[in-house]
PDB file of C-alpha atoms in Angstrom:
ATOM      1  CA  MET A   1       0.000   0.000   0.000  1.00 84.00           C
ATOM      2  CA  LEU A   2       2.882   2.330   0.731  1.00 86.00           C
ATOM      3  CA  LEU A   3       4.227   1.621  -2.741  1.00 86.00           C
ATOM      4  CA  ALA A   4       0.855   2.595  -4.201  1.00 85.00           C
ATOM      5  CA  CYS A   5       0.659   5.755  -2.082  1.00 85.00           C
ATOM      6  CA  LEU A   6       4.131   7.055  -2.687  1.00 85.00           C
ATOM      7  CA  ALA A   7       4.743   5.873  -6.258  1.00 86.00           C
ATOM      8  CA  PRO A   8       5.788   8.567  -8.725  1.00 87.00           C
ATOM      9  CA  ASP A   9       4.513   6.515 -11.691  1.00 89.00           C
ATOM     10  CA  ILE A  10       0.976   5.259 -12.389  1.00 91.00           C
ATOM     11  CA  TRP A  11       2.172   1.737 -13.259  1.00 92.00           C
ATOM     12  CA  LEU A  12       4.091   1.456 -10.025  1.00 91.00           C
ATOM     13  CA  ALA A  13       1.000   2.629  -8.116  1.00 89.00           C
ATOM     14  CA  LEU A  14      -1.145   0.030  -9.887  1.00 91.00           C
ATOM     15  CA  ALA A  15       1.387  -2.658  -9.013  1.00 92.00           C
ATOM     16  CA  GLY A  16       1.237  -1.529  -5.378  1.00 88.00           C
ATOM     17  CA  PHE A  17      -2.560  -1.734  -5.321  1.00 89.00           C
ATOM     18  CA  ALA A  18      -2.452  -5.176  -6.966  1.00 92.00           C
ATOM     19  CA  ALA A  19       0.052  -6.419  -4.395  1.00 90.00           C
ATOM     20  CA  THR A  20      -2.122  -5.017  -1.610  1.00 87.00           C
ATOM     21  CA  GLY A  21      -5.174  -6.824  -2.958  1.00 87.00           C
ATOM     22  CA  LEU A  22      -3.320 -10.103  -3.301  1.00 89.00           C
ATOM     23  CA  GLY A  23      -1.898  -9.785   0.186  1.00 83.00           C
ATOM     24  CA  LEU A  24      -5.219  -8.984   1.853  1.00 80.00           C
ATOM     25  CA  ALA A  25      -7.389 -11.447  -0.073  1.00 83.00           C
ATOM     26  CA  ASN A  26      -6.850 -14.279   2.407  1.00 84.00           C
ATOM     27  CA  LEU A  27      -6.928 -12.190   5.583  1.00 82.00           C
ATOM     28  CA  PHE A  28     -10.669 -12.293   6.349  1.00 82.00           C
ATOM     29  CA  PRO A  29     -11.123 -16.057   5.820  1.00 86.00           C
ATOM     30  CA  ALA A  30      -8.020 -16.730   7.917  1.00 85.00           C
ATOM     31  CA  ALA A  31      -9.312 -14.490  10.722  1.00 84.00           C
ATOM     32  CA  ILE A  32     -12.703 -16.228  10.681  1.00 87.00           C
ATOM     33  CA  ALA A  33     -11.051 -19.667  10.811  1.00 89.00           C
ATOM     34  CA  ARG A  34      -8.793 -18.623  13.694  1.00 85.00           C
ATOM     35  CA  ALA A  35     -11.744 -17.169  15.613  1.00 87.00           C
ATOM     36  CA  GLY A  36     -13.641 -20.423  15.094  1.00 89.00           C
ATOM     37  CA  ARG A  37     -10.764 -22.472  16.480  1.00 88.00           C
ATOM     38  CA  LEU A  38     -10.306 -20.207  19.500  1.00 86.00           C
ATOM     39  CA  ALA A  39     -13.875 -19.292  20.482  1.00 88.00           C
ATOM     40  CA  GLY A  40     -16.246 -21.406  18.408  1.00 88.00           C
ATOM     41  CA  SER A  41     -19.359 -19.931  16.857  1.00 89.00           C
ATOM     42  CA  THR A  42     -19.352 -16.918  19.191  1.00 91.00           C
ATOM     43  CA  GLY A  43     -15.871 -15.983  17.997  1.00 88.00           C
ATOM     44  CA  VAL A  44     -16.907 -16.342  14.366  1.00 92.00           C
ATOM     45  CA  ALA A  45     -19.932 -14.102  14.955  1.00 93.00           C
ATOM     46  CA  LEU A  46     -17.893 -11.429  16.733  1.00 92.00           C
ATOM     47  CA  THR A  47     -15.115 -11.527  14.148  1.00 88.00           C
ATOM     48  CA  SER A  48     -17.652 -11.228  11.337  1.00 90.00           C
ATOM     49  CA  LEU A  49     -19.334  -8.296  13.079  1.00 92.00           C
ATOM     50  CA  LEU A  50     -16.040  -6.458  13.509  1.00 89.00           C
ATOM     51  CA  GLY A  51     -14.831  -7.274  10.006  1.00 86.00           C
ATOM     52  CA  TYR A  52     -17.992  -6.207   8.235  1.00 89.00           C
ATOM     53  CA  SER A  53     -18.210  -3.079  10.395  1.00 91.00           C
ATOM     54  CA  GLY A  54     -14.735  -2.196   9.190  1.00 86.00           C
ATOM     55  CA  PHE A  55     -15.783  -2.773   5.582  1.00 86.00           C
ATOM     56  CA  LEU A  56     -18.773  -0.491   6.143  1.00 93.00           C
ATOM     57  CA  LEU A  57     -17.120   2.284   8.176  1.00 91.00           C
ATOM     58  CA  GLY A  58     -13.586   2.205   6.746  1.00 87.00           C
ATOM     59  CA  PRO A  59     -14.158   3.735   3.300  1.00 88.00           C
ATOM     60  CA  PRO A  60     -16.065   6.793   4.598  1.00 92.00           C
ATOM     61  CA  ALA A  61     -13.399   7.339   7.257  1.00 89.00           C
ATOM     62  CA  ILE A  62     -10.615   7.114   4.677  1.00 87.00           C
ATOM     63  CA  GLY A  63     -12.587   9.398   2.346  1.00 90.00           C
ATOM     64  CA  PHE A  64     -13.049  11.968   5.109  1.00 92.00           C
ATOM     65  CA  LEU A  65      -9.337  11.871   5.928  1.00 89.00           C
ATOM     66  CA  ALA A  66      -8.475  12.145   2.236  1.00 89.00           C
ATOM     67  CA  SER A  67     -10.784  15.133   1.783  1.00 92.00           C
ATOM     68  CA  GLN A  68      -9.201  16.902   4.757  1.00 93.00           C
ATOM     69  CA  ALA A  69      -5.530  16.012   4.274  1.00 92.00           C
ATOM     70  CA  GLY A  70      -5.230  14.556   0.768  1.00 89.00           C
ATOM     71  CA  LEU A  71      -5.507  11.102  -0.741  1.00 85.00           C
ATOM     72  CA  ARG A  72      -1.831  10.298  -0.268  1.00 86.00           C
ATOM     73  CA  THR A  73      -2.084  11.066   3.450  1.00 87.00           C
ATOM     74  CA  GLY A  74      -5.273   9.037   3.806  1.00 86.00           C
ATOM     75  CA  LEU A  75      -3.836   5.953   2.164  1.00 85.00           C
ATOM     76  CA  THR A  76      -0.491   6.277   3.941  1.00 88.00           C
ATOM     77  CA  THR A  77      -2.348   6.421   7.260  1.00 88.00           C
ATOM     78  CA  LEU A  78      -4.182   3.257   6.241  1.00 85.00           C
ATOM     79  CA  SER A  79      -0.831   1.598   5.551  1.00 86.00           C
ATOM     80  CA  PHE A  80       0.451   2.417   9.009  1.00 90.00           C
ATOM     81  CA  LEU A  81      -2.775   1.212  10.626  1.00 87.00           C
ATOM     82  CA  GLY A  82      -2.356  -2.073   8.753  1.00 84.00           C
ATOM     83  CA  LEU A  83       1.228  -2.308   9.984  1.00 88.00           C
ATOM     84  CA  ALA A  84       0.027  -1.710  13.553  1.00 90.00           C
ATOM     85  CA  ALA A  85      -2.598  -4.455  13.167  1.00 84.00           C
ATOM     86  CA  ALA A  86       0.036  -6.856  11.841  1.00 83.00           C
ATOM     87  CA  LEU A  87       2.310  -6.048  14.783  1.00 90.00           C
ATOM     88  CA  ILE A  88      -0.502  -6.634  17.282  1.00 86.00           C
ATOM     89  CA  ALA A  89      -1.349  -9.958  15.610  1.00 80.00           C
ATOM     90  CA  TRP A  90       2.301 -11.012  15.688  1.00 83.00           C
ATOM     91  CA  LEU A  91       2.677 -10.090  19.364  1.00 86.00           C
ATOM     92  CA  SER A  92      -0.501 -11.944  20.347  1.00 79.00           C
ATOM     93  CA  ARG A  93       0.305 -15.197  18.567  1.00 75.00           C
ATOM     94  CA  ASP A  94       0.462 -18.490  20.408  1.00 73.00           C
ATOM     95  CA  PRO A  95       3.879 -19.496  21.727  1.00 70.00           C
ATOM     96  CA  PRO A  96       5.482 -22.272  19.698  1.00 68.00           C
ATOM     97  CA  GLU A  97       4.945 -25.727  21.082  1.00 69.00           C
ATOM     98  CA  LEU A  98       8.103 -27.428  22.214  1.00 62.00           C
ATOM     99  CA  SER A  99       8.334 -30.987  21.116  1.00 60.00           C
ATOM    100  CA  GLY A 100      11.118 -32.915  22.618  1.00 53.00           C
ATOM    101  CA  PRO A 101      11.780 -36.463  23.644  1.00 59.00           C
ATOM    102  CA  ALA A 102       9.006 -37.855  25.792  1.00 55.00           C
TER     103      ALA A 102
END
């Protein structure tokens, strides 16, 4: 997404948006599956609620930010929010299971 936001050339920006789409395409199904494993049907329902709320509220929020500060700023902010979400997910992962001789 940062490549798309900061690209000086239209083709480089398109490549950045394509890479973003390919990278995010499996995120929602993976989150739903993880929620199902951790919390069952309640986790799936809550994850779906949060995910679809983000799909509904995210574009107007990004549009408002872009209208106030510019499209580049709006999309760059989105990139950093995605990086923060990835960092939180990485920090909250399960510890690796140690398998040694029994």
